[in-house]
Amino acid sequence: MRLGVEETLGALNSALGPGGPVWFKETHARHLRARDFLAPRRALQARFGDDQVPESVVHAIVGLQGPGVAPVLRCAPTPAGLALQLQRSAVFERVLCSVAAYAAPAAPSAPTPRVVLHCPALRGSPSALRLSQLRAVLVADHLARVLQAHRVSVRRVPSVPDPHMTTFLQQLRVDWPEVSEKATTETLRNSAIAELSPARDAGALPPGTLGRVCLKELMEERGRTAGYDPSVDSCLVTEDLLSLLAELQEAVQAGAEDSSLGLAAAPDAGADSYVVLHVVSSEEEFQQQKLDLLWWKLDHQAPLRQKHLVCGPVKVAGVPSVLTAPEYYELRHTQVCKASSLKYGKDLEQDPAWTEIFRVLSVATMKFEMLSTAPQSQLLLALADSSISTKGSKSGTFVMYNCARLATLFEGYKGSVERGLYPTFPPVSSLDFSLLRDEGEWLLLFNSILPFPDLLRQTAAPTLTCTGPGLRVTARTETVCKFLVQLSMDFSSYYNRVHILGEPRLHLFGQMFARLQLLRAVREVLHTGLAMLGLPPLSHI
C-alpha cells in the first residue's frame, strides 16, 4: 500500500488521544531541515495542559505503524512544539520503488455519484465566446478530466453543434463531444404545451417561441429553499431549450450504461444517483436557474440534485474593448512566437518543427491564467508580453519549459548510455536511496510526489460530495495549476544547483541513479498533472 500524508496525519492525531487534529505537515524548506511534521506548542497545551506530552505518548508516536503510515525516525519536544522527522531513506525507497502508485489518482474508496457536466457556453459560436464563458469551458473540461481520472462516470452536455466551435475547442485541447444524433423532444414538447400559460398577446412572443411556462409554484415548493433567485417566475420555452433539456435527459439515461464499464458509480441507476453540475459564468446563472426549474416542471424523473458552479467575471487590465476567446488565443500565440524569436534570435514561427510547440505553449499560458485562480473569484488578466517568459515562475510557459528540461535530461542520459559513457539503468530495487541527502531532493519527494494522489482527490472531492441543500458548489480547480507551478519551481532550483549526470566514474553511479529515479517520479507526476489540464508534455522548447 502506498504511503499517504493523510494516513500519517490521521495516525499521529490518534496517537495523541481524543480531541481535534493537532499535527500539520511542514512544507517550507527552512522547516524541513529539522522536521517533517509539527504539533504546535499551544495546541498541545490545550490538550495536555501545561504539562509535557506524556513520555508514553511520544514513544507510541515513534513506533507508529499502519496502512499508509510513513515510518517515524524521531519525535521530540522543541520550543515550537512536538517535532517529528520521518525515516527519510525508507520513505524514499517506499515511494520511488512504486512510482506508478504516486503518479496517478487513488481509486475511490466508496461508490460515487454519476455526474452530468453541463456547460451552456458551448451552445454558441467561438466568435461570440466571452472570456468569462471561456473560463467556464476550461473549468468544466479540467473538472471532467479529474473526475474521469478517479473513474467517475461523467457525461458532458451539450454536444457542440457549431463546427467552428469544435475546431476552436480542439485548438484549446478541450475534450468535448460533437453533435452526433439530435435527441428527441416530442415528450418534452407535449409536456411544455400542456403547461403553457395563456398568451395575452401572442404577437409579443419572440419568433420560434412556443410560449411561456409559469414557474412560481415550483419556485415556492423547491427553488426558494435551495437558494434560487426569488424573482424567477416564468420561462420562455423555445425549440432550442427543449433540445437542450432532451440532451440532458439522454445523458442521465445513457449514464446507466457506464456501470457495466467498471466505473466507480453508485449501484442505483436511478436519477437520484446523479449530480447534474451546471458550470456557468456569472452572466449565465439566472437563465440556468430557469432551465433547472423548467426541467423539473416538464420531467418528473429529472435528477433532484442540480448544482451550479458559478465562475466569477474575467477582467482585462488596460483593455477597454471586449476581447473574445479567439482574439485572446491569437494574442497569446503572437506573444509566444515573439518571445521565442527574442530568445533564439531568429523567427521560428514558420518552422514546422516549432508550429505545434507554439500552439501548446499558447494554450498552456491561457489555461494556467484561467485556472490558477479559484473559479468562484474574479479573475484579472494582464496581457503584457512579460507573462509569456520562461523565466517567470508563475506561468504555464515556465511549467512547460521545465517539462522540456526533464525530457532533455533523460534524452541526454539515453544518449550517453548508447555511447558507452554510462551503464544501463539498474533494477530500482537495487538502488541506494540513502544517497539522496540534498534538501532539494526531500523537498521534491515530500511536497510533490508523496502528496500528489491526495491533491487530485481533493480537487475532485467538492463535486463528489455536493449533497448539501444549497444551489451553488465550489471547486478547487486551481489546485493542480498551483501544484505544477510549485513543483516546477522546486525542480528548477534543484536542477540549477545539482549536476545530475556527473562524471562517468563507478563510485558516482549510485547517487546518479538514485537521483534519476527521483526525477523519473517528478516527470511522471508532472505528466499526470498536465494531462489533467489537457496538455501534452513537451520534449524541447
Coordinates of C-alpha atoms in Angstrom, one line a residue:
M1 CA 0.0 0.0 0.0
R2 CA 1.3 3.5 -0.8
L3 CA 2.3 5.9 1.9
G4 CA 0.0 8.8 2.4
V5 CA 0.2 12.2 4.1
E6 CA -3.4 12.0 5.2
E7 CA -3.0 8.5 6.6
T8 CA 0.1 9.6 8.5
L9 CA -1.6 12.7 9.9
G10 CA -4.5 10.6 11.0
A11 CA -2.3 8.1 12.9
L12 CA -0.4 11.0 14.5
N13 CA -3.5 12.7 15.7
S14 CA -5.0 9.4 17.0
A15 CA -1.8 8.8 19.0
L16 CA -2.4 12.0 21.0
G17 CA -5.7 10.7 22.2
P18 CA -9.3 12.1 22.0
G19 CA -9.6 15.6 20.5
G20 CA -9.4 17.5 17.3
P21 CA -6.5 17.4 14.8
V22 CA -3.2 18.9 16.1
W23 CA -0.5 17.8 13.7
F24 CA 0.3 19.5 10.4
K25 CA 2.7 18.8 7.6
E26 CA 5.6 21.1 7.0
T27 CA 6.1 22.5 3.5
H28 CA 8.8 25.2 3.8
A29 CA 12.4 24.2 3.1
R30 CA 13.6 26.0 6.2
H31 CA 11.4 24.0 8.5
L32 CA 12.0 20.7 6.6
R33 CA 15.7 20.9 7.5
A34 CA 14.7 19.9 11.0
R35 CA 11.3 18.3 10.9
D36 CA 8.5 16.9 8.7
F37 CA 5.5 17.3 10.9
L38 CA 4.8 19.6 13.9
A39 CA 2.2 19.6 16.7
P40 CA 2.3 23.3 17.8
R41 CA 3.0 24.0 21.5
R42 CA -0.2 25.9 22.1
A43 CA -2.3 23.1 20.7
L44 CA -0.5 20.6 22.9
Q45 CA -1.1 22.9 25.9
A46 CA -4.8 23.0 25.2
R47 CA -4.8 19.2 25.0
F48 CA -2.5 18.3 27.9
G49 CA -2.4 21.5 30.0
D50 CA 0.9 23.0 31.0
D51 CA 2.4 19.5 31.5
Q52 CA 4.6 18.0 28.8
V53 CA 3.2 15.4 26.5
P54 CA 3.4 12.1 28.4
E55 CA 6.5 10.1 27.5
S56 CA 4.4 7.1 26.7
V57 CA 2.6 9.1 24.0
V58 CA 5.9 10.1 22.5
H59 CA 7.1 6.5 22.5
A60 CA 3.8 5.5 20.8
I61 CA 4.3 8.1 18.1
V62 CA 7.9 6.9 17.3
G63 CA 6.6 3.3 16.9
L64 CA 3.6 4.2 14.8
Q65 CA 2.7 1.7 12.1
G66 CA -0.3 1.1 10.0
P67 CA -1.6 1.1 6.4
G68 CA -0.2 4.1 4.6
V69 CA 1.6 5.5 7.7
A70 CA 5.2 6.7 6.9
P71 CA 7.9 5.3 9.3
V72 CA 9.0 7.7 12.0
L73 CA 12.6 8.3 12.9
R74 CA 12.3 10.6 15.9
C75 CA 9.8 12.7 17.8
A76 CA 11.0 15.3 20.4
P77 CA 9.7 18.4 22.1
T78 CA 11.1 21.7 20.8
P79 CA 10.2 25.4 21.6
A80 CA 7.8 25.3 18.6
G81 CA 6.1 22.1 19.8
L82 CA 6.4 18.4 19.2
A83 CA 8.6 17.9 16.1
L84 CA 8.7 14.7 14.1
Q85 CA 11.0 13.6 11.4
L86 CA 10.5 10.6 9.2
Q87 CA 12.9 7.8 8.2
R88 CA 13.7 9.6 5.0
S89 CA 15.7 7.0 3.3
A90 CA 13.0 4.4 4.0
V91 CA 10.3 6.8 2.6
F92 CA 12.4 7.5 -0.5
E93 CA 12.7 3.7 -1.0
R94 CA 9.0 3.0 -0.5
V95 CA 7.9 5.8 -2.8
L96 CA 10.5 5.6 -5.6
C97 CA 10.1 1.8 -5.9
S98 CA 6.4 2.3 -6.6
V99 CA 6.3 5.4 -8.7
A100 CA 3.1 4.4 -10.6
A101 CA 1.1 4.4 -7.3
Y102 CA 2.0 8.0 -6.6
A103 CA 1.7 9.4 -10.2
A104 CA -1.9 8.5 -10.5
P105 CA -5.1 9.3 -8.6
A106 CA -6.1 6.9 -5.8
A107 CA -9.2 4.7 -6.6
P108 CA -12.3 6.0 -4.8
S109 CA -12.9 4.1 -1.5
A110 CA -16.7 4.3 -1.9
P111 CA -19.3 4.5 -4.7
T112 CA -19.5 7.9 -6.2
P113 CA -22.4 9.7 -7.9
R114 CA -22.7 9.8 -11.6
V115 CA -22.0 13.3 -12.9
V116 CA -23.6 15.1 -15.8
L117 CA -21.5 18.1 -16.6
H118 CA -23.3 20.9 -18.4
C119 CA -21.6 24.0 -19.8
P120 CA -24.1 26.2 -21.6
A121 CA -21.4 28.5 -23.1
L122 CA -20.7 25.7 -25.7
R123 CA -24.1 26.2 -27.4
G124 CA -22.9 29.3 -29.3
S125 CA -20.1 30.1 -31.8
P126 CA -16.5 30.8 -30.8
S127 CA -16.7 34.4 -32.1
A128 CA -19.3 35.1 -29.5
L129 CA -17.5 33.4 -26.7
R130 CA -16.6 35.9 -23.9
L131 CA -13.6 35.4 -21.7
S132 CA -15.9 34.6 -18.7
Q133 CA -17.5 31.9 -20.8
L134 CA -14.1 30.6 -21.9
R135 CA -13.2 30.3 -18.2
A136 CA -16.3 28.2 -17.6
V137 CA -15.4 26.0 -20.5
L138 CA -11.8 25.4 -19.3
V139 CA -13.1 24.8 -15.7
A140 CA -15.6 22.2 -17.0
D141 CA -13.0 20.4 -19.1
H142 CA -10.5 20.3 -16.3
L143 CA -13.1 19.0 -13.8
A144 CA -14.2 16.3 -16.2
R145 CA -10.7 15.1 -16.7
V146 CA -10.0 15.0 -12.9
L147 CA -13.3 13.1 -12.2
Q148 CA -12.7 10.6 -15.0
A149 CA -9.2 10.0 -13.7
H150 CA -10.9 8.9 -10.5
R151 CA -13.1 6.5 -12.6
V152 CA -16.2 8.6 -12.1
S153 CA -18.9 8.4 -14.8
V154 CA -19.0 11.8 -16.5
R155 CA -21.4 12.8 -19.3
R156 CA -20.6 16.2 -21.0
V157 CA -23.5 18.3 -22.2
P158 CA -24.2 19.9 -24.7
S159 CA -22.8 18.2 -27.7
V160 CA -21.2 21.0 -29.7
P161 CA -23.5 22.0 -32.6
D162 CA -21.2 24.5 -34.3
P163 CA -18.3 23.0 -36.3
H164 CA -16.3 26.2 -35.8
M165 CA -16.6 25.8 -32.0
T166 CA -15.4 22.2 -32.4
T167 CA -12.3 23.4 -34.2
F168 CA -11.7 26.0 -31.6
L169 CA -12.0 23.5 -28.8
Q170 CA -9.6 21.2 -30.5
Q171 CA -7.2 24.1 -30.7
L172 CA -7.6 24.6 -27.0
R173 CA -7.2 20.9 -26.3
V174 CA -10.7 20.8 -24.7
D175 CA -12.2 17.3 -24.9
W176 CA -16.0 17.8 -25.6
P177 CA -18.4 15.7 -27.7
E178 CA -19.7 16.8 -31.1
V179 CA -23.3 16.5 -32.2
S180 CA -24.0 13.0 -33.5
E181 CA -27.7 12.5 -33.2
K182 CA -30.3 15.0 -32.1
A183 CA -32.2 14.0 -29.0
T184 CA -35.9 13.7 -29.4
T185 CA -38.0 16.4 -27.9
E186 CA -41.5 15.1 -28.5
T187 CA -42.3 14.1 -24.9
L188 CA -40.9 17.4 -23.5
R189 CA -42.8 19.4 -26.1
N190 CA -46.1 17.8 -25.2
S191 CA -45.4 18.5 -21.5
A192 CA -44.5 22.1 -22.3
I193 CA -47.6 22.7 -24.4
A194 CA -49.7 21.3 -21.5
E195 CA -48.1 23.8 -19.1
L196 CA -48.1 26.9 -21.3
S197 CA -49.6 30.0 -19.7
P198 CA -52.5 31.6 -21.7
A199 CA -51.0 34.1 -24.1
R200 CA -52.4 37.6 -23.6
D201 CA -50.6 38.8 -26.7
A202 CA -49.2 36.0 -28.8
G203 CA -47.6 38.6 -31.1
A204 CA -45.4 39.7 -28.2
L205 CA -43.6 36.4 -28.1
P206 CA -40.2 36.2 -29.9
P207 CA -40.2 34.1 -33.2
G208 CA -39.7 30.4 -32.6
T209 CA -41.1 30.5 -29.1
L210 CA -43.8 28.0 -28.1
G211 CA -44.9 30.1 -25.2
R212 CA -44.3 30.9 -21.5
V213 CA -44.4 28.4 -18.7
C214 CA -45.1 29.6 -15.1
L215 CA -42.5 28.5 -12.6
K216 CA -43.9 30.3 -9.5
E217 CA -45.4 27.3 -7.8
L218 CA -42.3 25.1 -8.3
M219 CA -40.2 28.1 -7.1
E220 CA -42.1 28.1 -3.9
E221 CA -42.0 24.4 -3.4
R222 CA -38.4 23.7 -4.2
G223 CA -36.5 26.6 -5.6
R224 CA -36.6 29.1 -2.7
T225 CA -35.2 26.7 -0.1
A226 CA -32.5 25.6 -2.5
G227 CA -31.3 29.2 -3.0
Y228 CA -32.8 30.0 -6.4
D229 CA -33.4 33.7 -7.2
P230 CA -36.9 34.5 -5.9
S231 CA -37.6 36.7 -9.0
V232 CA -37.6 33.6 -11.2
D233 CA -41.3 33.2 -12.1
S234 CA -41.5 32.0 -15.7
C235 CA -39.5 30.8 -18.7
L236 CA -40.0 31.3 -22.4
V237 CA -39.9 27.8 -24.0
T238 CA -38.2 27.5 -27.3
E239 CA -37.3 24.5 -29.5
D240 CA -33.6 25.1 -28.7
L241 CA -34.3 25.0 -25.0
L242 CA -36.3 21.7 -25.4
S243 CA -33.4 20.3 -27.4
L244 CA -31.0 21.0 -24.5
L245 CA -33.3 19.5 -21.9
A246 CA -33.7 16.4 -24.1
E247 CA -29.9 16.1 -24.3
L248 CA -29.7 16.4 -20.5
Q249 CA -32.3 13.7 -20.2
E250 CA -30.5 11.5 -22.6
A251 CA -27.2 12.0 -20.7
V252 CA -28.8 10.8 -17.5
Q253 CA -30.3 7.8 -19.2
A254 CA -27.1 6.9 -21.0
G255 CA -25.0 7.1 -17.9
A256 CA -26.6 4.0 -16.6
E257 CA -24.6 2.1 -19.2
D258 CA -21.4 3.2 -17.6
S259 CA -22.0 0.8 -14.6
S260 CA -21.0 -2.1 -16.9
L261 CA -17.7 -0.4 -17.6
G262 CA -16.4 -0.8 -14.1
L263 CA -16.7 2.9 -13.3
A264 CA -17.0 3.9 -9.7
A265 CA -20.7 4.8 -9.8
A266 CA -23.3 4.2 -7.2
P267 CA -25.2 0.9 -7.8
D268 CA -28.6 2.6 -8.1
A269 CA -29.1 3.7 -11.7
G270 CA -32.0 6.0 -10.9
A271 CA -32.0 9.7 -11.4
D272 CA -31.3 10.3 -7.7
S273 CA -27.8 8.8 -8.1
Y274 CA -26.8 11.6 -10.4
V275 CA -25.4 15.1 -9.8
V276 CA -26.1 17.5 -12.6
L277 CA -23.4 20.1 -12.4
H278 CA -24.0 23.3 -14.5
V279 CA -20.7 25.2 -15.0
V280 CA -21.8 28.7 -15.8
S281 CA -20.4 32.2 -16.0
S282 CA -22.0 34.7 -13.6
E283 CA -23.9 36.2 -16.5
E284 CA -25.5 32.9 -17.4
E285 CA -26.6 31.8 -13.9
F286 CA -30.0 33.4 -13.9
Q287 CA -31.1 31.8 -17.2
Q288 CA -29.7 28.5 -15.9
Q289 CA -31.8 28.7 -12.8
K290 CA -34.9 29.0 -15.1
L291 CA -33.7 26.0 -17.1
D292 CA -33.3 23.9 -13.9
L293 CA -36.9 24.6 -12.8
L294 CA -38.3 24.1 -16.2
W295 CA -36.6 20.6 -16.4
W296 CA -38.2 19.7 -13.0
K297 CA -41.6 21.1 -14.3
L298 CA -41.6 19.1 -17.5
D299 CA -39.8 15.9 -16.4
H300 CA -40.8 14.3 -13.1
Q301 CA -37.8 11.9 -13.4
A302 CA -35.3 14.7 -13.7
P303 CA -32.4 14.4 -11.1
L304 CA -33.2 16.1 -7.8
R305 CA -29.6 17.2 -7.4
Q306 CA -28.8 20.1 -9.8
K307 CA -25.9 22.2 -8.7
H308 CA -24.3 25.4 -10.1
L309 CA -20.6 26.1 -10.2
V310 CA -20.6 29.8 -11.0
C311 CA -17.3 31.1 -12.4
G312 CA -16.5 34.7 -11.5
P313 CA -16.1 37.5 -14.0
V314 CA -12.9 38.0 -16.1
K315 CA -11.5 41.5 -16.3
V316 CA -8.7 42.5 -18.6
A317 CA -6.3 45.1 -17.4
G318 CA -5.8 48.1 -19.7
V319 CA -8.1 46.9 -22.5
P320 CA -11.2 49.0 -22.8
S321 CA -12.8 46.9 -25.6
V322 CA -14.3 43.4 -25.2
L323 CA -11.9 40.6 -26.0
T324 CA -13.3 37.4 -27.4
A325 CA -11.9 34.0 -26.7
P326 CA -10.4 33.5 -30.2
E327 CA -8.8 37.0 -30.0
Y328 CA -7.3 36.1 -26.7
Y329 CA -5.8 32.9 -28.2
E330 CA -4.4 34.8 -31.2
L331 CA -2.8 37.4 -28.8
R332 CA -1.1 34.8 -26.7
H333 CA 0.0 32.9 -29.8
T334 CA 1.6 36.0 -31.2
Q335 CA 3.3 36.8 -27.9
V336 CA 4.7 33.2 -27.7
C337 CA 6.2 33.4 -31.2
K338 CA 7.7 36.8 -30.4
A339 CA 9.2 35.6 -27.1
S340 CA 10.8 32.6 -28.9
S341 CA 12.2 34.8 -31.6
L342 CA 13.8 37.1 -28.9
K343 CA 15.2 34.1 -27.0
Y344 CA 16.7 32.3 -30.0
G345 CA 17.5 35.3 -32.2
K346 CA 15.5 34.1 -35.2
D347 CA 11.9 33.8 -36.4
L348 CA 10.7 30.3 -35.7
E349 CA 7.0 30.9 -36.5
Q350 CA 7.4 29.4 -40.0
D351 CA 9.4 26.4 -38.8
P352 CA 7.2 23.3 -39.0
A353 CA 9.1 21.8 -36.1
W354 CA 8.0 24.6 -33.8
T355 CA 4.4 25.1 -35.0
E356 CA 2.9 22.6 -32.6
I357 CA 5.2 23.7 -29.7
F358 CA 3.9 27.3 -30.1
R359 CA 0.3 26.1 -30.1
V360 CA 0.9 24.1 -26.9
L361 CA 2.6 26.9 -25.2
S362 CA -0.2 29.4 -26.1
V363 CA -2.8 27.0 -24.7
A364 CA -0.7 26.3 -21.6
T365 CA -0.4 30.1 -21.0
M366 CA -4.2 30.5 -21.3
K367 CA -5.1 27.5 -19.1
F368 CA -2.7 28.5 -16.3
E369 CA -4.0 32.0 -16.4
M370 CA -7.7 30.9 -16.4
L371 CA -7.4 28.1 -13.9
S372 CA -4.8 29.3 -11.3
T373 CA -7.4 31.4 -9.5
A374 CA -10.3 29.7 -7.7
P375 CA -13.2 29.7 -10.2
Q376 CA -15.6 31.5 -7.9
S377 CA -13.3 34.5 -7.7
Q378 CA -13.0 37.4 -10.1
L379 CA -10.0 37.0 -12.5
L380 CA -7.8 39.9 -13.6
L381 CA -5.9 39.1 -16.8
A382 CA -2.7 41.0 -17.6
L383 CA -2.0 40.8 -21.3
A384 CA 1.6 42.1 -21.3
D385 CA 4.3 40.1 -23.0
S386 CA 6.1 39.5 -19.7
S387 CA 3.6 36.8 -18.7
I388 CA 4.9 34.6 -21.5
S389 CA 8.6 34.4 -20.5
T390 CA 10.0 31.0 -19.5
K391 CA 11.9 32.8 -16.7
G392 CA 8.7 33.9 -14.9
S393 CA 8.0 31.3 -12.3
K394 CA 4.1 31.6 -12.3
S395 CA 3.2 30.9 -15.9
G396 CA 2.2 27.9 -17.9
T397 CA 5.2 28.6 -20.2
F398 CA 7.5 28.1 -17.2
V399 CA 5.9 24.7 -16.3
M400 CA 6.2 23.5 -19.9
Y401 CA 9.8 24.7 -20.1
N402 CA 10.7 22.6 -17.1
C403 CA 8.9 19.7 -18.5
A404 CA 11.1 20.0 -21.6
R405 CA 14.2 20.2 -19.3
L406 CA 13.3 16.9 -17.8
A407 CA 12.9 15.3 -21.2
T408 CA 16.2 16.7 -22.3
L409 CA 17.9 15.3 -19.2
F410 CA 16.6 11.8 -19.9
E411 CA 17.4 12.0 -23.5
G412 CA 21.0 13.1 -22.5
Y413 CA 21.3 10.0 -20.2
K414 CA 20.0 7.7 -23.0
G415 CA 22.5 9.1 -25.5
S416 CA 25.3 8.7 -23.0
V417 CA 24.3 5.0 -22.5
E418 CA 24.3 4.5 -26.2
R419 CA 27.9 6.0 -26.4
G420 CA 29.0 3.7 -23.6
L421 CA 29.6 6.5 -21.0
Y422 CA 27.1 5.2 -18.5
P423 CA 25.8 1.7 -17.8
T424 CA 22.1 0.9 -18.4
F425 CA 19.7 1.7 -15.6
P426 CA 19.8 -1.0 -12.8
P427 CA 16.8 -2.5 -11.2
V428 CA 15.1 0.1 -9.0
S429 CA 15.1 -2.4 -6.0
S430 CA 18.9 -2.3 -6.1
L431 CA 19.3 1.4 -5.7
D432 CA 20.6 3.0 -2.5
F433 CA 18.3 5.9 -1.7
S434 CA 20.2 6.8 1.4
L435 CA 22.5 8.7 -1.1
L436 CA 19.7 11.2 -1.6
R437 CA 20.8 13.7 1.1
D438 CA 20.3 17.1 -0.6
E439 CA 17.4 19.1 0.9
G440 CA 16.1 19.8 -2.6
E441 CA 15.6 16.0 -3.1
W442 CA 13.5 15.7 0.0
L443 CA 11.5 18.8 -0.9
L444 CA 10.6 17.2 -4.3
L445 CA 9.5 13.9 -2.7
F446 CA 7.8 15.2 0.4
N447 CA 6.0 18.2 -1.1
S448 CA 5.2 16.9 -4.6
I449 CA 5.4 13.2 -5.2
L450 CA 4.1 11.8 -1.9
P451 CA 1.0 14.1 -1.6
F452 CA 0.1 14.1 -5.3
P453 CA -2.7 11.4 -5.1
D454 CA -4.3 13.2 -2.1
L455 CA -4.1 16.5 -4.1
L456 CA -6.0 15.0 -7.0
R457 CA -8.6 13.6 -4.7
Q458 CA -9.1 16.9 -3.0
T459 CA -9.6 18.6 -6.4
A460 CA -12.5 16.2 -7.2
A461 CA -13.9 16.0 -3.7
P462 CA -16.2 19.0 -3.8
T463 CA -18.1 17.7 -6.8
L464 CA -18.4 14.2 -5.4
T465 CA -19.7 15.4 -2.1
C466 CA -22.1 18.1 -3.2
T467 CA -25.0 16.7 -1.3
G468 CA -25.9 19.8 0.8
P469 CA -29.1 21.8 0.3
G470 CA -27.6 24.8 -1.4
L471 CA -27.6 25.5 -5.1
R472 CA -24.0 26.6 -5.5
V473 CA -21.0 24.5 -5.1
T474 CA -17.3 25.4 -5.1
A475 CA -14.5 23.6 -6.8
R476 CA -10.7 23.6 -6.3
T477 CA -9.8 23.6 -9.9
E478 CA -6.9 26.0 -9.1
T479 CA -5.1 23.3 -7.1
V480 CA -3.4 21.4 -10.0
C481 CA -2.1 24.6 -11.6
K482 CA -0.7 25.9 -8.4
F483 CA 0.8 22.5 -7.6
L484 CA 2.5 22.2 -11.0
V485 CA 4.0 25.7 -10.7
Q486 CA 5.4 24.9 -7.3
L487 CA 6.8 21.6 -8.5
S488 CA 8.4 23.4 -11.4
M489 CA 10.0 26.0 -9.1
D490 CA 11.4 23.3 -6.8
F491 CA 12.7 21.2 -9.7
S492 CA 14.2 24.2 -11.4
S493 CA 16.0 25.3 -8.2
Y494 CA 17.3 21.8 -7.7
Y495 CA 18.3 21.2 -11.3
N496 CA 20.2 24.6 -11.5
R497 CA 22.2 23.7 -8.4
V498 CA 22.8 19.9 -8.6
H499 CA 24.6 18.3 -11.5
I500 CA 22.6 15.1 -12.2
L501 CA 24.7 13.4 -15.0
G502 CA 28.1 13.6 -13.4
E503 CA 31.4 12.3 -14.4
P504 CA 31.3 8.7 -15.7
R505 CA 33.0 7.2 -12.6
L506 CA 32.0 4.0 -11.0
H507 CA 31.8 5.4 -7.4
L508 CA 29.4 8.2 -8.6
F509 CA 26.9 6.0 -10.4
G510 CA 24.9 5.0 -7.3
Q511 CA 24.0 8.6 -6.4
M512 CA 23.3 9.4 -10.1
F513 CA 20.9 6.5 -10.5
A514 CA 19.1 7.4 -7.2
R515 CA 18.7 11.0 -8.5
L516 CA 17.5 9.9 -11.9
Q517 CA 14.8 7.7 -10.3
L518 CA 13.7 10.6 -8.2
L519 CA 13.4 12.7 -11.3
R520 CA 11.6 9.9 -13.1
A521 CA 8.9 10.2 -10.4
V522 CA 8.9 14.0 -10.8
R523 CA 8.4 13.6 -14.5
E524 CA 5.5 11.1 -14.1
V525 CA 3.8 13.4 -11.6
L526 CA 4.3 16.4 -13.9
H527 CA 2.9 14.5 -16.9
T528 CA -0.2 13.3 -15.0
G529 CA -0.8 16.9 -13.8
L530 CA -0.5 18.3 -17.3
A531 CA -2.9 15.5 -18.6
M532 CA -5.5 16.8 -16.1
L533 CA -5.3 20.1 -18.0
G534 CA -5.3 18.5 -21.4
L535 CA -1.7 19.5 -22.1
P536 CA 0.9 17.1 -23.7
P537 CA 4.4 17.0 -22.3
L538 CA 7.0 18.8 -24.5
S539 CA 10.3 17.3 -25.4
H540 CA 12.1 20.6 -26.1
I541 CA 11.5 24.4 -26.1

